[in-house]
């Protein structure tokens, strides 16, 4: 089968992850040291597991900062590991595990990548019924800033329909309250 016949039918979708400056990541991680030390539910989840909206909401400040820094919610692993290692060198108390610094760094980098993977998964799939209204609204604002890469490596803004509908419903409800 010629290559042109296979176009648009699946295949490799591995895009190069954006390289973010180590210094910027270090600043972001320092700001969220308390979350980084204990990522709550994301300490044990894998990429293949279902998204845990409650655990994601607990990590909201970290997610918000990462999405503000890199809208694709993807970060190249090398600068992330470097930033984590530098952070650990300045604050060794972060590593409360029995593992050495480089192992801890790799484990935290993997945990952060799982968290970001679940953010992208949630953007693709839509809202969550597990969150209260205020939690959902707060998370939605950040998820709408995520830019997914849909094909050929070109970034495209992808807001799933449930988020768009929910925003319209909230706006209409607020208009009705203000008019009455």
mmCIF file of N, CA and C in Angstrom, residues 30-94:
data_model
loop_
_atom_site.group_PDB
_atom_site.id
_atom_site.type_symbol
_atom_site.label_atom_id
_atom_site.label_comp_id
_atom_site.label_asym_id
_atom_site.label_seq_id
_atom_site.Cartn_x
_atom_site.Cartn_y
_atom_site.Cartn_z
ATOM 1 N N UNK A 30 10.117 25.639 42.413
ATOM 2 C CA UNK A 30 10.347 26.236 43.734
ATOM 3 C C UNK A 30 9.055 26.811 44.292
ATOM 4 N N UNK A 31 8.277 27.411 43.410
ATOM 5 C CA UNK A 31 7.004 28.009 43.826
ATOM 6 C C UNK A 31 6.042 26.937 44.348
ATOM 7 N N UNK A 32 6.139 25.729 43.808
ATOM 8 C CA UNK A 32 5.214 24.643 44.156
ATOM 9 C C UNK A 32 5.906 23.500 44.895
ATOM 10 N N UNK A 33 6.892 23.815 45.725
ATOM 11 C CA UNK A 33 7.650 22.780 46.436
ATOM 12 C C UNK A 33 6.764 21.873 47.285
ATOM 13 N N UNK A 34 5.786 22.465 47.953
ATOM 14 C CA UNK A 34 4.932 21.667 48.838
ATOM 15 C C UNK A 34 4.143 20.621 48.062
ATOM 16 N N UNK A 35 3.638 20.994 46.887
ATOM 17 C CA UNK A 35 2.923 20.025 46.046
ATOM 18 C C UNK A 35 3.877 18.995 45.461
ATOM 19 N N UNK A 36 5.057 19.451 45.095
ATOM 20 C CA UNK A 36 6.030 18.562 44.478
ATOM 21 C C UNK A 36 6.471 17.466 45.448
ATOM 22 N N UNK A 37 6.566 17.807 46.708
ATOM 23 C CA UNK A 37 6.987 16.822 47.698
ATOM 24 C C UNK A 37 5.961 15.701 47.832
ATOM 25 N N UNK A 38 4.673 16.049 47.713
ATOM 26 C CA UNK A 38 3.615 15.042 47.804
ATOM 27 C C UNK A 38 2.546 15.364 46.770
ATOM 28 N N UNK A 39 2.544 14.638 45.673
ATOM 29 C CA UNK A 39 1.581 14.863 44.590
ATOM 30 C C UNK A 39 0.257 14.149 44.839
ATOM 31 N N UNK A 40 0.021 13.769 46.069
ATOM 32 C CA UNK A 40 -1.229 13.119 46.503
ATOM 33 C C UNK A 40 -1.514 11.880 45.663
ATOM 34 N N UNK A 41 -2.634 11.857 44.980
ATOM 35 C CA UNK A 41 -3.040 10.687 44.204
ATOM 36 C C UNK A 41 -2.123 10.382 43.037
ATOM 37 N N UNK A 42 -1.405 11.386 42.558
ATOM 38 C CA UNK A 42 -0.540 11.174 41.406
ATOM 39 C C UNK A 42 0.807 10.554 41.770
ATOM 40 N N UNK A 43 1.004 10.214 43.028
ATOM 41 C CA UNK A 43 2.209 9.484 43.419
ATOM 42 C C UNK A 43 2.132 8.026 42.982
ATOM 43 N N UNK A 44 0.931 7.530 42.713
ATOM 44 C CA UNK A 44 0.787 6.103 42.405
ATOM 45 C C UNK A 44 0.083 5.820 41.079
ATOM 46 N N UNK A 45 -0.382 6.826 40.376
ATOM 47 C CA UNK A 45 -1.087 6.589 39.108
ATOM 48 C C UNK A 45 -0.107 6.440 37.954
ATOM 49 N N UNK A 46 -0.539 5.720 36.922
ATOM 50 C CA UNK A 46 0.271 5.589 35.714
ATOM 51 C C UNK A 46 -0.437 6.290 34.562
ATOM 52 N N UNK A 47 0.262 6.420 33.447
ATOM 53 C CA UNK A 47 -0.333 7.072 32.274
ATOM 54 C C UNK A 47 -1.574 6.335 31.782
ATOM 55 N N UNK A 48 -1.573 5.025 31.935
ATOM 56 C CA UNK A 48 -2.681 4.222 31.423
ATOM 57 C C UNK A 48 -3.881 4.191 32.354
ATOM 58 N N UNK A 49 -3.711 4.635 33.570
ATOM 59 C CA UNK A 49 -4.843 4.625 34.497
ATOM 60 C C UNK A 49 -5.785 5.778 34.177
ATOM 61 N N UNK A 50 -6.964 5.698 34.718
ATOM 62 C CA UNK A 50 -7.963 6.741 34.483
ATOM 63 C C UNK A 50 -7.541 8.031 35.186
ATOM 64 N N UNK A 51 -8.014 9.137 34.654
ATOM 65 C CA UNK A 51 -7.742 10.440 35.251
ATOM 66 C C UNK A 51 -8.439 10.508 36.608
ATOM 67 N N UNK A 52 -7.738 10.994 37.609
ATOM 68 C CA UNK A 52 -8.318 11.186 38.939
ATOM 69 C C UNK A 52 -8.566 12.681 39.123
ATOM 70 N N UNK A 53 -9.803 13.145 38.870
ATOM 71 C CA UNK A 53 -10.078 14.582 38.912
ATOM 72 C C UNK A 53 -9.829 15.213 40.277
ATOM 73 N N UNK A 54 -10.106 14.487 41.351
ATOM 74 C CA UNK A 54 -9.868 15.034 42.692
ATOM 75 C C UNK A 54 -8.370 15.245 42.936
ATOM 76 N N UNK A 55 -7.564 14.265 42.569
ATOM 77 C CA UNK A 55 -6.115 14.399 42.735
ATOM 78 C C UNK A 55 -5.574 15.491 41.815
ATOM 79 N N UNK A 56 -6.132 15.589 40.619
ATOM 80 C CA UNK A 56 -5.730 16.631 39.680
ATOM 81 C C UNK A 56 -6.082 18.005 40.244
ATOM 82 N N UNK A 57 -7.238 18.106 40.867
ATOM 83 C CA UNK A 57 -7.642 19.378 41.458
ATOM 84 C C UNK A 57 -6.716 19.770 42.611
ATOM 85 N N UNK A 58 -6.246 18.795 43.377
ATOM 86 C CA UNK A 58 -5.311 19.088 44.474
ATOM 87 C C UNK A 58 -3.979 19.616 43.939
ATOM 88 N N UNK A 59 -3.620 19.196 42.730
ATOM 89 C CA UNK A 59 -2.370 19.644 42.104
ATOM 90 C C UNK A 59 -2.592 20.851 41.194
ATOM 91 N N UNK A 60 -3.752 21.464 41.306
ATOM 92 C CA UNK A 60 -4.151 22.544 40.401
ATOM 93 C C UNK A 60 -3.117 23.668 40.279
ATOM 94 N N UNK A 61 -2.557 24.209 41.377
ATOM 95 C CA UNK A 61 -1.600 25.313 41.219
ATOM 96 C C UNK A 61 -0.390 24.932 40.363
ATOM 97 N N UNK A 62 0.090 23.721 40.529
ATOM 98 C CA UNK A 62 1.224 23.250 39.739
ATOM 99 C C UNK A 62 0.834 23.110 38.273
ATOM 100 N N UNK A 63 -0.323 22.524 38.015
ATOM 101 C CA UNK A 63 -0.808 22.363 36.639
ATOM 102 C C UNK A 63 -0.986 23.727 35.984
ATOM 103 N N UNK A 64 -1.578 24.650 36.711
ATOM 104 C CA UNK A 64 -1.823 25.991 36.171
ATOM 105 C C UNK A 64 -0.516 26.672 35.781
ATOM 106 N N UNK A 65 0.499 26.565 36.625
ATOM 107 C CA UNK A 65 1.789 27.181 36.329
ATOM 108 C C UNK A 65 2.471 26.521 35.133
ATOM 109 N N UNK A 66 2.388 25.204 35.042
ATOM 110 C CA UNK A 66 3.016 24.504 33.916
ATOM 111 C C UNK A 66 2.322 24.872 32.610
ATOM 112 N N UNK A 67 0.994 24.926 32.618
ATOM 113 C CA UNK A 67 0.253 25.283 31.400
ATOM 114 C C UNK A 67 0.536 26.732 31.009
ATOM 115 N N UNK A 68 0.720 27.612 31.989
ATOM 116 C CA UNK A 68 1.073 29.001 31.683
ATOM 117 C C UNK A 68 2.462 29.076 31.052
ATOM 118 N N UNK A 69 3.368 28.215 31.496
ATOM 119 C CA UNK A 69 4.727 28.191 30.957
ATOM 120 C C UNK A 69 4.779 27.502 29.600
ATOM 121 N N UNK A 70 4.090 26.384 29.473
ATOM 122 C CA UNK A 70 4.077 25.615 28.218
ATOM 123 C C UNK A 70 2.650 25.172 27.927
ATOM 124 N N UNK A 71 1.938 25.891 27.040
ATOM 125 C CA UNK A 71 0.514 25.617 26.790
ATOM 126 C C UNK A 71 0.196 24.219 26.265
ATOM 127 N N UNK A 72 1.173 23.518 25.715
ATOM 128 C CA UNK A 72 0.887 22.173 25.208
ATOM 129 C C UNK A 72 0.804 21.156 26.345
ATOM 130 N N UNK A 73 1.125 21.555 27.561
ATOM 131 C CA UNK A 73 1.151 20.661 28.729
ATOM 132 C C UNK A 73 2.093 19.482 28.487
ATOM 133 N N UNK A 74 3.166 19.758 27.767
ATOM 134 C CA UNK A 74 4.229 18.779 27.534
ATOM 135 C C UNK A 74 5.553 19.466 27.826
ATOM 136 N N UNK A 75 6.450 18.763 28.456
ATOM 137 C CA UNK A 75 7.762 19.323 28.776
ATOM 138 C C UNK A 75 8.816 18.278 28.456
ATOM 139 N N UNK A 76 9.875 18.710 27.798
ATOM 140 C CA UNK A 76 10.982 17.806 27.496
ATOM 141 C C UNK A 76 11.550 17.275 28.814
ATOM 142 N N UNK A 77 11.815 15.975 28.904
ATOM 143 C CA UNK A 77 12.223 15.401 30.196
ATOM 144 C C UNK A 77 13.588 15.862 30.711
ATOM 145 N N UNK A 78 14.516 16.189 29.817
ATOM 146 C CA UNK A 78 15.860 16.540 30.287
ATOM 147 C C UNK A 78 15.884 17.831 31.103
ATOM 148 N N UNK A 79 15.319 18.944 30.621
ATOM 149 C CA UNK A 79 15.326 20.137 31.478
ATOM 150 C C UNK A 79 14.487 19.957 32.746
ATOM 151 N N UNK A 80 13.457 19.126 32.674
ATOM 152 C CA UNK A 80 12.649 18.856 33.861
ATOM 153 C C UNK A 80 13.488 18.128 34.914
ATOM 154 N N UNK A 81 14.235 17.119 34.487
ATOM 155 C CA UNK A 81 15.102 16.397 35.420
ATOM 156 C C UNK A 81 16.191 17.313 35.986
ATOM 157 N N UNK A 82 16.762 18.156 35.102
ATOM 158 C CA UNK A 82 17.800 19.085 35.566
ATOM 159 C C UNK A 82 17.248 20.048 36.613
ATOM 160 N N UNK A 83 16.060 20.579 36.364
ATOM 161 C CA UNK A 83 15.446 21.512 37.312
ATOM 162 C C UNK A 83 15.144 20.811 38.638
ATOM 163 N N UNK A 84 14.646 19.589 38.566
ATOM 164 C CA UNK A 84 14.364 18.835 39.795
ATOM 165 C C UNK A 84 15.644 18.553 40.580
ATOM 166 N N UNK A 85 16.711 18.229 39.869
ATOM 167 C CA UNK A 85 17.985 17.949 40.537
ATOM 168 C C UNK A 85 18.548 19.209 41.193
ATOM 169 N N UNK A 86 18.442 20.347 40.500
ATOM 170 C CA UNK A 86 18.895 21.615 41.085
ATOM 171 C C UNK A 86 18.061 21.980 42.308
ATOM 172 N N UNK A 87 16.762 21.753 42.214
ATOM 173 C CA UNK A 87 15.877 22.039 43.340
ATOM 174 C C UNK A 87 16.222 21.154 44.537
ATOM 175 N N UNK A 88 16.497 19.904 44.266
ATOM 176 C CA UNK A 88 16.865 18.970 45.331
ATOM 177 C C UNK A 88 18.202 19.356 45.964
ATOM 178 N N UNK A 89 19.114 19.897 45.156
ATOM 179 C CA UNK A 89 20.411 20.329 45.691
ATOM 180 C C UNK A 89 20.240 21.515 46.641
ATOM 181 N N UNK A 90 19.280 22.384 46.350
ATOM 182 C CA UNK A 90 19.054 23.544 47.221
ATOM 183 C C UNK A 90 18.176 23.204 48.422
ATOM 184 N N UNK A 91 17.320 22.189 48.273
ATOM 185 C CA UNK A 91 16.421 21.805 49.366
ATOM 186 C C UNK A 91 16.364 20.278 49.474
ATOM 187 N N UNK A 92 17.342 19.670 50.143
ATOM 188 C CA UNK A 92 17.395 18.206 50.238
ATOM 189 C C UNK A 92 16.227 17.589 51.000
ATOM 190 N N UNK A 93 15.501 18.391 51.776
ATOM 191 C CA UNK A 93 14.368 17.867 52.547
ATOM 192 C C UNK A 93 13.225 17.398 51.646
ATOM 193 N N UNK A 94 13.246 17.812 50.378
ATOM 194 C CA UNK A 94 12.195 17.377 49.450
ATOM 195 C C UNK A 94 12.196 15.867 49.280
#
